[in-house]
Tab-separated table of C-alpha atoms in Angstrom:
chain	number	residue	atom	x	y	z
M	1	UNK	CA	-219.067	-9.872	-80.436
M	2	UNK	CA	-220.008	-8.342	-83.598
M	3	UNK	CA	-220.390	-4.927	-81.724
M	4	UNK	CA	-217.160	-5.128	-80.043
M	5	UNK	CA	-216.013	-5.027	-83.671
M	6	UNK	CA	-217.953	-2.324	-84.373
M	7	UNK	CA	-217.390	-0.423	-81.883
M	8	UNK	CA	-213.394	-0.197	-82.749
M	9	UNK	CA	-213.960	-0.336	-86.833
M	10	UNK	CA	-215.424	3.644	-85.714
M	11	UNK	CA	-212.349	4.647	-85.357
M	12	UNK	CA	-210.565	5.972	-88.443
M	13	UNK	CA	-207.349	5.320	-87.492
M	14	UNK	CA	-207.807	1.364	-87.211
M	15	UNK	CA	-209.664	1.495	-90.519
M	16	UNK	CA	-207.070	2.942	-91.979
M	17	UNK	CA	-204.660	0.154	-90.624
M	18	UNK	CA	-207.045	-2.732	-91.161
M	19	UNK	CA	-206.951	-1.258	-95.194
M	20	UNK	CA	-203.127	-0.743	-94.817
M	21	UNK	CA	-202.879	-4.156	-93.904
M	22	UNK	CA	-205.399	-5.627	-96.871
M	23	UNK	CA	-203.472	-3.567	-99.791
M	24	UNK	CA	-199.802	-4.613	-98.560
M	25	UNK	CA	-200.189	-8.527	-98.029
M	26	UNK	CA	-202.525	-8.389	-101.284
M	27	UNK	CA	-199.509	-6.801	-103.082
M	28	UNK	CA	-197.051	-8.796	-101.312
M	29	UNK	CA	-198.834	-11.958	-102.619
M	30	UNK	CA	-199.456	-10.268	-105.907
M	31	UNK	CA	-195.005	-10.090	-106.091
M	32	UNK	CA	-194.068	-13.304	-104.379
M	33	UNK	CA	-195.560	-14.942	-107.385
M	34	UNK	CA	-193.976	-12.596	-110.156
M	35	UNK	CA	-190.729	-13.686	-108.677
M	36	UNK	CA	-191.416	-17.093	-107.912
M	37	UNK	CA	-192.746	-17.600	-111.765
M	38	UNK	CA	-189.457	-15.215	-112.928
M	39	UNK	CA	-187.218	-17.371	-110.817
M	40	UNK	CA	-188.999	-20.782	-112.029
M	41	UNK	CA	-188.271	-19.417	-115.873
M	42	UNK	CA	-185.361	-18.525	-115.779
M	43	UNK	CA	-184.114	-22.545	-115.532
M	44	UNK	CA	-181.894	-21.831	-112.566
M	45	UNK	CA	-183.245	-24.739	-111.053
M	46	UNK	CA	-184.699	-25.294	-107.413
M	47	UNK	CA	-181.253	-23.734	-105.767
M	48	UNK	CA	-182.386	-20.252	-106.983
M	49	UNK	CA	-186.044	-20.544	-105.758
M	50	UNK	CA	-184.838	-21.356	-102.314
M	51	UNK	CA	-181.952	-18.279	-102.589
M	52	UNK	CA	-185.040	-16.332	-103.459
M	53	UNK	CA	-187.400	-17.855	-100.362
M	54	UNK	CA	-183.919	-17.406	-97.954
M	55	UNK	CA	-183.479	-13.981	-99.282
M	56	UNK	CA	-187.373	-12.942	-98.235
M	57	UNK	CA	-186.247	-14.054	-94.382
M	58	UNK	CA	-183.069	-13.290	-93.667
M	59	UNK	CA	-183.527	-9.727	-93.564
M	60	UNK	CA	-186.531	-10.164	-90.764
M	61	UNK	CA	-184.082	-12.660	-88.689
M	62	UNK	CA	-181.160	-9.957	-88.608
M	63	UNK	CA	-182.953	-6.627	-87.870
M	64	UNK	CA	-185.355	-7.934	-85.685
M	65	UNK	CA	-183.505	-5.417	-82.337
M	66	UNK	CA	-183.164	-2.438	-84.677
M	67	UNK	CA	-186.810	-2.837	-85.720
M	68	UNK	CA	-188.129	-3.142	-82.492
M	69	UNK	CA	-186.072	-0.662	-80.923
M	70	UNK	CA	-187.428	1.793	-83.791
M	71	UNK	CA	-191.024	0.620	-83.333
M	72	UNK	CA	-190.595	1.439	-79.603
M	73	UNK	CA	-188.728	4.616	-79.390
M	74	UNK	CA	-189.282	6.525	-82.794
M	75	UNK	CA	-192.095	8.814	-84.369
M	76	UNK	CA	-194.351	5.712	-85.702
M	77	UNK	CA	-195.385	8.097	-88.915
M	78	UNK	CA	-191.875	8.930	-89.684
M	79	UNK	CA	-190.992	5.156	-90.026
M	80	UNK	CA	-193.629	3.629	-91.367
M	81	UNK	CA	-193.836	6.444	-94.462
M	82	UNK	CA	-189.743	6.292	-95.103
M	83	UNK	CA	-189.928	2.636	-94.905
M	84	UNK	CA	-193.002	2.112	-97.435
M	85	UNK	CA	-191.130	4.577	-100.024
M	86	UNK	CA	-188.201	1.958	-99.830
M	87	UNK	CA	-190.288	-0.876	-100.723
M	88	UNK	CA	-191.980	0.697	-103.331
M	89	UNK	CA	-188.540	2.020	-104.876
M	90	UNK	CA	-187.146	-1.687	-104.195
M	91	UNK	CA	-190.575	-2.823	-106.155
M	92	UNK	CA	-190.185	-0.469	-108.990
M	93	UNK	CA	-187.269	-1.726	-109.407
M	94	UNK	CA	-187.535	-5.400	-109.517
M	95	UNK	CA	-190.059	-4.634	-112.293
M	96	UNK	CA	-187.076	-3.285	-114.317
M	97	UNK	CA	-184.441	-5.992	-113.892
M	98	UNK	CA	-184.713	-9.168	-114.365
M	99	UNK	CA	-181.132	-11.461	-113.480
M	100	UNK	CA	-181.432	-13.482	-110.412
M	101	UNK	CA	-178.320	-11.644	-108.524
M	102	UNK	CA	-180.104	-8.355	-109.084
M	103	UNK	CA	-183.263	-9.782	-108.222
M	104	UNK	CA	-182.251	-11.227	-104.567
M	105	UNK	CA	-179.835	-7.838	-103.640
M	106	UNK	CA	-183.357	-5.594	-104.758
M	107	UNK	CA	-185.153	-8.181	-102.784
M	108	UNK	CA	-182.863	-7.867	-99.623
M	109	UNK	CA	-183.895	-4.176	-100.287
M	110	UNK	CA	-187.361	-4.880	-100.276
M	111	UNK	CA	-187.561	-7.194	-97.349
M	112	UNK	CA	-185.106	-4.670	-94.969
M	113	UNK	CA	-187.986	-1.998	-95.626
M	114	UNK	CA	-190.401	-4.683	-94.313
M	115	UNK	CA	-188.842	-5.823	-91.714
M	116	UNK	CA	-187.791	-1.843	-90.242
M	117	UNK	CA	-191.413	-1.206	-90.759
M	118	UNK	CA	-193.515	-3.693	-90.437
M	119	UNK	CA	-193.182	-3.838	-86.052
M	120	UNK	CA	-194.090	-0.256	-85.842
M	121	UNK	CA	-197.517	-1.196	-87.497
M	122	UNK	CA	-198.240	-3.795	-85.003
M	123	UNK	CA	-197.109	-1.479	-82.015
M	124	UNK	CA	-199.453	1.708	-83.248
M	125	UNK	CA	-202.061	-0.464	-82.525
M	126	UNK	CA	-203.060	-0.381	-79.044
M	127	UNK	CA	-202.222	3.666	-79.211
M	128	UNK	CA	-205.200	3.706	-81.415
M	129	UNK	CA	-207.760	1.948	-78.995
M	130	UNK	CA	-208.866	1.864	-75.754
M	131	UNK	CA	-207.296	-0.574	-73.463
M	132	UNK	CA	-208.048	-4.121	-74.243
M	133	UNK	CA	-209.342	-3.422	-77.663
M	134	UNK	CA	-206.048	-3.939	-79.330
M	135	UNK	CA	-207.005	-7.812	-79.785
M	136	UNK	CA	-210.129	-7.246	-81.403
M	137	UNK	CA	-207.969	-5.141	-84.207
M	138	UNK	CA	-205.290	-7.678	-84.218
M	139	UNK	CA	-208.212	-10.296	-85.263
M	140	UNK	CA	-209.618	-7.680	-87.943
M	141	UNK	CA	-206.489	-7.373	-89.455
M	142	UNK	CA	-205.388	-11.572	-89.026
M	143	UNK	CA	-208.872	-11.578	-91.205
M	144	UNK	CA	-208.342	-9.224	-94.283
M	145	UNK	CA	-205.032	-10.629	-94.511
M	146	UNK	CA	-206.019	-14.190	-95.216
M	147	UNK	CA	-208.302	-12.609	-97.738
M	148	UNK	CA	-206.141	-10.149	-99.315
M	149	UNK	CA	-203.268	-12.956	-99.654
M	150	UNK	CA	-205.075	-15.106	-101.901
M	151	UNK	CA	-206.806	-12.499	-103.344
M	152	UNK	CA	-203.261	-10.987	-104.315
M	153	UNK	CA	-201.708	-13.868	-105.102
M	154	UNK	CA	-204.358	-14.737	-107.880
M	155	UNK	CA	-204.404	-11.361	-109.327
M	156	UNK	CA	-200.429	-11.420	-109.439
M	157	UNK	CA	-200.741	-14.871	-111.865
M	158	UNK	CA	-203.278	-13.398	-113.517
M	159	UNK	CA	-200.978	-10.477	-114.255
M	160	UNK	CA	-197.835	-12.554	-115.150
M	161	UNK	CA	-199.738	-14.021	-117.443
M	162	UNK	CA	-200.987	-11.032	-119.425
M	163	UNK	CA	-198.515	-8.775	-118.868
M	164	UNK	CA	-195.722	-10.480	-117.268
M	165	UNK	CA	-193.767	-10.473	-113.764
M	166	UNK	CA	-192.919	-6.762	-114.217
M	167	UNK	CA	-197.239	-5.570	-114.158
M	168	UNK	CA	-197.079	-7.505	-110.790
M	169	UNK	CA	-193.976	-5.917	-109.415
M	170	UNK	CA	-195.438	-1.962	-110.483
M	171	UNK	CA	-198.804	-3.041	-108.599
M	172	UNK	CA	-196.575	-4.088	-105.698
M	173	UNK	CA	-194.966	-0.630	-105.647
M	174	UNK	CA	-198.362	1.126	-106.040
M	175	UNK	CA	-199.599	-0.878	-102.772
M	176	UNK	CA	-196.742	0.852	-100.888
M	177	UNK	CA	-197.485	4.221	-102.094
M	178	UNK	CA	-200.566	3.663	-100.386
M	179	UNK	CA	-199.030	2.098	-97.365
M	180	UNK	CA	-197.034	5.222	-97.012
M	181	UNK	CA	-200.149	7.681	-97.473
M	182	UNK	CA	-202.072	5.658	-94.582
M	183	UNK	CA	-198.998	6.088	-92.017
M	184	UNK	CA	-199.048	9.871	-92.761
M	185	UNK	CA	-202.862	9.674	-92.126
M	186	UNK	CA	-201.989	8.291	-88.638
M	187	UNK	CA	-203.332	10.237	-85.614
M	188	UNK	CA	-200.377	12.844	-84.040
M	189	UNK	CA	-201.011	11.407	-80.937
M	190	UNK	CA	-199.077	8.217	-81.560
M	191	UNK	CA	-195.996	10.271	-82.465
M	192	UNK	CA	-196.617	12.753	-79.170
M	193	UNK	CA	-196.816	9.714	-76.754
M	194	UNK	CA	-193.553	7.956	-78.465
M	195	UNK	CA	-192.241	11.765	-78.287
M	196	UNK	CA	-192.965	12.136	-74.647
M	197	UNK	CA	-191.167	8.194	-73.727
M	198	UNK	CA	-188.104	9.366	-76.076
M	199	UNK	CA	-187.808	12.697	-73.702
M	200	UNK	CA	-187.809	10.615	-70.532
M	201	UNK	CA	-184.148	9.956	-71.484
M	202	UNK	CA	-181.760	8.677	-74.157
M	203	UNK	CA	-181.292	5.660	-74.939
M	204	UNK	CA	-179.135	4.028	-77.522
M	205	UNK	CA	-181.796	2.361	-79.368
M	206	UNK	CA	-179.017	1.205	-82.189
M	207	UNK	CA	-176.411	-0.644	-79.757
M	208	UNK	CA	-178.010	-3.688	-80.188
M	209	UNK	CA	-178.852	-6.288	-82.966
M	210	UNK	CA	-181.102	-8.124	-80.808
M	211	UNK	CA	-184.300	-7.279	-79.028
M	212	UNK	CA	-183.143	-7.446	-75.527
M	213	UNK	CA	-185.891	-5.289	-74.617
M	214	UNK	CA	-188.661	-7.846	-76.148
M	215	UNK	CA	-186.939	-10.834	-74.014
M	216	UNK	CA	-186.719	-8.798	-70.977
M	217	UNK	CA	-190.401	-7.755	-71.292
M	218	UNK	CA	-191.283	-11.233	-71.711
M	219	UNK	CA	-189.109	-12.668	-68.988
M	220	UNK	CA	-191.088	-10.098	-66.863
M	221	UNK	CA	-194.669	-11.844	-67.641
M	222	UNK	CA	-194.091	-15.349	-67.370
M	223	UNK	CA	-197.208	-16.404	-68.902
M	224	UNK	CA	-196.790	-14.464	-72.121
M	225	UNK	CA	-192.913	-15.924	-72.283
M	226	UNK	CA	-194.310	-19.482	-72.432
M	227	UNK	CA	-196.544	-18.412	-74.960
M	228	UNK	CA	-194.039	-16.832	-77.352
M	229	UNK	CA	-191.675	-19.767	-76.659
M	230	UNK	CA	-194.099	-22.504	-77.766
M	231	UNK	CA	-195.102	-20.468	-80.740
M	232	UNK	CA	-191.818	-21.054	-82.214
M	233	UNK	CA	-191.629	-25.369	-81.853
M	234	UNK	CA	-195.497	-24.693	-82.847
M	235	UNK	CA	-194.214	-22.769	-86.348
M	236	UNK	CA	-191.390	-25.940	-86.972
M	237	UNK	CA	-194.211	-28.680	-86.221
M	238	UNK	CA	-196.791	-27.050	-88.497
M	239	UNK	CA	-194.920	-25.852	-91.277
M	240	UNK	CA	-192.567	-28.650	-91.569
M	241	UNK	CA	-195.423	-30.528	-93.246
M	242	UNK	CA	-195.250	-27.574	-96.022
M	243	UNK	CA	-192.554	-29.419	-97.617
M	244	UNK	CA	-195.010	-32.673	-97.943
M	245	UNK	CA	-198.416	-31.411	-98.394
M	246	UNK	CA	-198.313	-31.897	-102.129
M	247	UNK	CA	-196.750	-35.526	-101.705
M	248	UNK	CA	-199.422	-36.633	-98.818
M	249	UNK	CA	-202.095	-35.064	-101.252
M	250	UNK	CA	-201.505	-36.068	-104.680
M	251	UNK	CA	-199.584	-39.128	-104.421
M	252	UNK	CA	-200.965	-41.100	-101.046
M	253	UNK	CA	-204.695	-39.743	-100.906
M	254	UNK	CA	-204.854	-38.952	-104.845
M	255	UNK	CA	-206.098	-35.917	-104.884
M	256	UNK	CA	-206.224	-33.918	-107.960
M	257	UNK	CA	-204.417	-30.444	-108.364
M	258	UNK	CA	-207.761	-28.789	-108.474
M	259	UNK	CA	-208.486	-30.731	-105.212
M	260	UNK	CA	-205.166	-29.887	-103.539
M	261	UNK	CA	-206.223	-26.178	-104.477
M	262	UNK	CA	-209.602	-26.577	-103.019
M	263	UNK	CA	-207.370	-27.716	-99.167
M	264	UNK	CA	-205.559	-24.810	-99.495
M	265	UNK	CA	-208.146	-22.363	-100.041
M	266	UNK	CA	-210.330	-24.587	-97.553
M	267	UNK	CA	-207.208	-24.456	-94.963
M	268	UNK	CA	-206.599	-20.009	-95.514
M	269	UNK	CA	-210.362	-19.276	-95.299
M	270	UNK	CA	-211.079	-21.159	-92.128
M	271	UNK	CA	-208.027	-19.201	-90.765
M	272	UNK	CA	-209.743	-15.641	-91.641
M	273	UNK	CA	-213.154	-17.270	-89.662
M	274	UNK	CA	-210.877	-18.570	-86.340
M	275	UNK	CA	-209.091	-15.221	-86.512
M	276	UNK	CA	-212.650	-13.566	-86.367
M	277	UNK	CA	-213.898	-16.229	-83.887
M	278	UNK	CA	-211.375	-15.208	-81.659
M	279	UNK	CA	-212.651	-11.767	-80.523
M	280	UNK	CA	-215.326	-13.583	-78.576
M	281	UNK	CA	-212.519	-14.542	-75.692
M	282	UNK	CA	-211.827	-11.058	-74.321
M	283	UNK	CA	-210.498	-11.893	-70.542
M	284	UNK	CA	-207.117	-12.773	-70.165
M	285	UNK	CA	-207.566	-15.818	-68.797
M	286	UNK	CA	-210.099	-17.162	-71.937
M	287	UNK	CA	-207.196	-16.220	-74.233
M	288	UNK	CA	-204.206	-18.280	-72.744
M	289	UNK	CA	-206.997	-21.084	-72.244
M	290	UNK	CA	-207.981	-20.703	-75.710
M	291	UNK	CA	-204.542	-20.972	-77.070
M	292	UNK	CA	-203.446	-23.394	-75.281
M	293	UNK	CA	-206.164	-25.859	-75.972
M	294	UNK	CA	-206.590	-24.956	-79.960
M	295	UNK	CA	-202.313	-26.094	-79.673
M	296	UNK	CA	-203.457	-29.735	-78.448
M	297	UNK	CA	-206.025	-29.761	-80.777
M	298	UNK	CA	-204.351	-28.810	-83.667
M	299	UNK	CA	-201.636	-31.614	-82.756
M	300	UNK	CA	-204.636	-34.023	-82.743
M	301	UNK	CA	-205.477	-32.684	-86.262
M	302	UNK	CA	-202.167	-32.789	-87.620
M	303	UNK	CA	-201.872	-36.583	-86.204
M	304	UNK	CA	-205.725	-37.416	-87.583
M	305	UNK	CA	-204.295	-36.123	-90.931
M	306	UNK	CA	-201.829	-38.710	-90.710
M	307	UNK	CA	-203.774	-41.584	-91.077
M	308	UNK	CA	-206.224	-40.281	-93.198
M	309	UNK	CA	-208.198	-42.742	-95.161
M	310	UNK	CA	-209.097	-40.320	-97.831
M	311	UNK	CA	-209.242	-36.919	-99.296
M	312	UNK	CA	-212.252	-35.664	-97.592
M	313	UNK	CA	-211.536	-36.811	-94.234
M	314	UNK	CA	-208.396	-34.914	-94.821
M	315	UNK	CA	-209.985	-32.148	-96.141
M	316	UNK	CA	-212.495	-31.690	-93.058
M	317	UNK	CA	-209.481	-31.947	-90.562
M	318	UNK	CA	-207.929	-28.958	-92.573
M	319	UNK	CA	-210.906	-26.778	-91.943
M	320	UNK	CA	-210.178	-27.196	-88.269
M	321	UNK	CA	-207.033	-26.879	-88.241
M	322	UNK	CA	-207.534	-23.526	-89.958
M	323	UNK	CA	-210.054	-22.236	-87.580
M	324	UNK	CA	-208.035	-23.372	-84.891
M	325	UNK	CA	-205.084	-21.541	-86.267
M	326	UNK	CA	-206.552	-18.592	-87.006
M	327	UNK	CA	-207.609	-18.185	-83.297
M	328	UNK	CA	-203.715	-18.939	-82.309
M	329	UNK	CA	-202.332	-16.355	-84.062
M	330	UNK	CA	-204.877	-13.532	-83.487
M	331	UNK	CA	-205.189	-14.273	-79.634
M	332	UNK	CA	-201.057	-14.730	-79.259
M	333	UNK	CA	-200.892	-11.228	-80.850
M	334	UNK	CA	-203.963	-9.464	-79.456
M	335	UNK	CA	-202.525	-10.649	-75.640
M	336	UNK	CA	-199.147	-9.628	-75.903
M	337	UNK	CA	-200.722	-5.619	-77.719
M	338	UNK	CA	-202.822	-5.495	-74.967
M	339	UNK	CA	-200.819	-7.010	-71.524
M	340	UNK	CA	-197.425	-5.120	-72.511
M	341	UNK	CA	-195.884	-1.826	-71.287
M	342	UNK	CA	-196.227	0.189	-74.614
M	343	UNK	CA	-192.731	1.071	-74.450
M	344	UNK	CA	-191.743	-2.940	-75.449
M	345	UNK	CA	-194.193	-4.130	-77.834
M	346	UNK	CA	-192.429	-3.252	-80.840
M	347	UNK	CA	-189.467	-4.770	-79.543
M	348	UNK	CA	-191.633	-8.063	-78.618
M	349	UNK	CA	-192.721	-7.802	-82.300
M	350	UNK	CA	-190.144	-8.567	-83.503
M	351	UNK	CA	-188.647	-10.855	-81.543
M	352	UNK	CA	-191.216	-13.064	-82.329
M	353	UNK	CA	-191.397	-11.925	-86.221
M	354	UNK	CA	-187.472	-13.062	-86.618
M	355	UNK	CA	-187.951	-16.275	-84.511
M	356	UNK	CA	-190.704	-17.471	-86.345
M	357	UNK	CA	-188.978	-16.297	-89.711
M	358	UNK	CA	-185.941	-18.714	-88.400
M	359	UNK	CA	-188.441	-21.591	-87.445
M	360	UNK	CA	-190.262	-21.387	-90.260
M	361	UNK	CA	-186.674	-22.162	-92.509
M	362	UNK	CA	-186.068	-24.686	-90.031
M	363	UNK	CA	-189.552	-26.301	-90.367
M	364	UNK	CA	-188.829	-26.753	-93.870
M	365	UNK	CA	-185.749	-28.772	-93.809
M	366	UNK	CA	-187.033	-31.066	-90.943
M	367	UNK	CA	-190.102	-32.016	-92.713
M	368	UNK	CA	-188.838	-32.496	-95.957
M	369	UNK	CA	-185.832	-34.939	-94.043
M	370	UNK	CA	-188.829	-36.841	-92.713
M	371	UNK	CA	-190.603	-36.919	-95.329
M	372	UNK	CA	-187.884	-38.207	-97.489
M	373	UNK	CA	-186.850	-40.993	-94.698
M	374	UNK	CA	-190.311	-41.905	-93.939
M	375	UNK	CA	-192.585	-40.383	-95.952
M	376	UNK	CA	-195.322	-37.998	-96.009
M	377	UNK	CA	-197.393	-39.764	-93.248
M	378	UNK	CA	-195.090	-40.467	-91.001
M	379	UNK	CA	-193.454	-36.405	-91.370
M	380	UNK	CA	-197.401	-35.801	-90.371
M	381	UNK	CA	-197.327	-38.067	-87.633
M	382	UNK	CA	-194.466	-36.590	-85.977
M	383	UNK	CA	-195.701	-32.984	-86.766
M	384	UNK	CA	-198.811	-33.806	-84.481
M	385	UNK	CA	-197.462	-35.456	-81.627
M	386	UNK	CA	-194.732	-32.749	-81.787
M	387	UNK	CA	-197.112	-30.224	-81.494
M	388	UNK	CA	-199.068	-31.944	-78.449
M	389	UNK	CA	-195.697	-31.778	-76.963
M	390	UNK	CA	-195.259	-28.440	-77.085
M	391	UNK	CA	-198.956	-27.915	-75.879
M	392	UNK	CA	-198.452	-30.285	-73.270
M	393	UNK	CA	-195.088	-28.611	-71.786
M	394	UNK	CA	-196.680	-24.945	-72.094
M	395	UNK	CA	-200.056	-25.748	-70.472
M	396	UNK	CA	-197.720	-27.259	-67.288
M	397	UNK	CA	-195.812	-24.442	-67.234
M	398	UNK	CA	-198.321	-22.076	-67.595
M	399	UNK	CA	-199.617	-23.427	-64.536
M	400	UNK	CA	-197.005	-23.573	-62.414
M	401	UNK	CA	-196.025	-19.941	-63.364
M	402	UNK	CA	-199.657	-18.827	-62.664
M	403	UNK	CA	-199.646	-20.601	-59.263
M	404	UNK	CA	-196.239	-19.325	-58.308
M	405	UNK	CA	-197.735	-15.992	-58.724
M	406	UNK	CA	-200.997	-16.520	-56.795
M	407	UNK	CA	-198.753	-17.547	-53.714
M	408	UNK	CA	-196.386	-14.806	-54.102
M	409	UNK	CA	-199.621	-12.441	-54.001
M	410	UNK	CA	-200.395	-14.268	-50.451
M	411	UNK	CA	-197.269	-13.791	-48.952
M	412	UNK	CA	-197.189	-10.385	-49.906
M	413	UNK	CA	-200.384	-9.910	-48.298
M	414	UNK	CA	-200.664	-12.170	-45.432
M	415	UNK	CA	-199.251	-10.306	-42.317
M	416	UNK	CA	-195.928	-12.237	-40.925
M	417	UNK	CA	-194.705	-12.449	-37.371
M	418	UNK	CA	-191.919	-9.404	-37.720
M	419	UNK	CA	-194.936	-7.459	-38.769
M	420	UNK	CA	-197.127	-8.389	-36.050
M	421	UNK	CA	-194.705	-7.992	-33.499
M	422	UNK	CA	-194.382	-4.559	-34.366
């Protein structure tokens, strides 16, 4: 496995996109908390921090057909540098301003940028590699993120502290300098091959808000479909405990806030090992067995949190459900770079980008309802058996989609009587 690795790390061009990826989400991270502490002090109360948390998705739910149709059809380069400029302009200046209705519209800014962008560095991918490597690079890059994030988001405190939320912000901007310099370094292959599918014939690229490309792509592999589709009830099962962590931790199991620290930290760096993990399943059929089972297992973990008697025992389930995570979201990725027609995956993208971004909100005000009925154990409890659900449903489907396919290869290529008689 580890030369597998190797053996796509020698190419420049996905070094320079598995750094491009550790420098943004570090100076993401590194913002998100200037602006959550700049929010939290400005004594707008919790209506402002969720304006602020609403503002950071809405722009990723609206664009997601203009972003894909852009990651699909335009010059990769072009995009990625013109959108990275706009974030760092938007990021300059946030670190000027500091009322909360300047600070969402900049945001908004910031956040278009992203979401225009961020597809196309997902799609250049597989352009990079051979065939069937794109997964291994999609693991690489799952990794460095879930170090970069908390590495970002403690040098961003760190910063707000000394300096305030404005040293954060300029870093921020800095980061996307950088991101800009990287797409320019990109190969000009990437932008001949999108050059040569543009010149096959026009195509109104902007006529739509919606992928419709993505869904048709997916409605073409049925397999891949059922993935995408459960990732989204997956995203509302397992971040609807989000809004309860803190209660489950500190108030039920009694954790201290260095301890519910330690489950976070515990929870992200499993996720970087899964994601890691996951380049050992390289066939297409160990991937959507892979991700199917770590779904029922994670719903088993999610349940076992539920009831558990104490700290630790909650602490080792969170280790597995971050390795088990981490192998979700690298394989889910890493099969739909690598099974797609290149002219769709940035469309796909962000399809599944926006929906998640839209689950994700919904996630939040399920599981704090729940938790608020029932409490913090019980929103747990329904989070895991939930997510078994949703493994459950997908793993039948999966099957009957895969066997509807083996006896439509058959037919195809069993002789029938018209063709015998002639």
């Amino acid at each position: 496995m580890l030369r597998n690795y190797r053996d796509v790390m020698s190419v420049r061009a996905v070094r320079t996109t598995v750094l491009a990826a550790a420098v943004g989400v570090a100076g993401d991270s590194a913002a998100m908390v200037a602006l959550l502490l700049r929010v939290h002090a400005s004594g707008e109360g919790p209506w402002a921090v969720a304006l602020l948390l609403g503002t950071f998705a809405v722009p990723v739910v609206l664009l997601m057909g203009p972003a894909g149709a852009l990651a699909d059809r335009a010059d990769p380069r072009r995009v990625l540098a013109v959108t990275a400029l706009v974030q760092a302009g938007a990021a300059a200046a946030l670190a000027t301003v500091d009322g909360l209705v300047a600070t969402l519209a900049l945001v908004a800014v910031l956040q278009t940028g992203f979401a225009l962008g961020n597809p196309s560095w997902t799609a250049v991918v597989p352009r990079l590699v051979p065939g069937g490597a794109a997964g291994r690079v999609v693991a690489l890059q799952q990794a460095v993120r879930g170090v970069a994030g908390p590495a970002g988001a403690g040098l961003g405190g760190v910063l707000v502290q000394w300096r305030g939320p404005s040293a954060a912000l300029l870093l921020d901007a800095a980061t996307f300098l950088v991101l800009a310099g990287a797409a320019v370094a990109l190969p000009r292959v990437a932008r001949e091959r999108r050059a040569a599918q543009a010149s096959a014939g026009p195509r109104r690229w902007t006529s739509s808000l919606l992928p419709r490309d993505g869904v048709v792509a997916l409605r073409a592999d049925p397999v891949l479909g059922v993935l995408v589709l459960a990732l989204l009830p997956l995203v509302v099962t397992l971040e609807s405990v989000n809004a309860v962590e803190v209660f489950l931790l500190r108030d039920v199991l009694g954790a201290s806030a260095a301890q519910f620290g330690l489950a976070e930290a515990v929870h992200g760096g499993a996720a970087v090992v899964g994601a890691v993990l996951s380049g050992a399943a390289t066939s297409r059929t160990s991937r959507v067995r892979a991700v199917l089972a770590s779904m029922a297992l994670i719903g088993l973990g999610q349940a076992g949190q539920s009831v558990s008697p104490g700290y630790l025992t909650y602490l080792a389930l969170g280790l597995g459900l971050g390795l088990l995570l981490g192998v979700v979201n690298a394989l889910v990725f890493g099969l739909l770079l690598d099974e797609l027609d290149a002219d769709h995956r940035g469309a796909v993208v962000a399809l599944v980008s926006g929906l998640s971004r839209a689950a994700g909100a919904l996630a939040l005000v399920l599981g704090g309802t729940v938790g608020t009925l029932a409490g913090p154990r019980a929103a747990y409890l329904v989070a895991g058996a939930g997510t078994l659900l949703v493994a459950g449903v997908a793993a039948w489907v999966v099957h009957r989609s895969v066997d509807g396919a083996s006896t439509a290869r058959a037919s195809r290529s069993t002789p029938g009587p018209s063709t015998l008689e002639a």
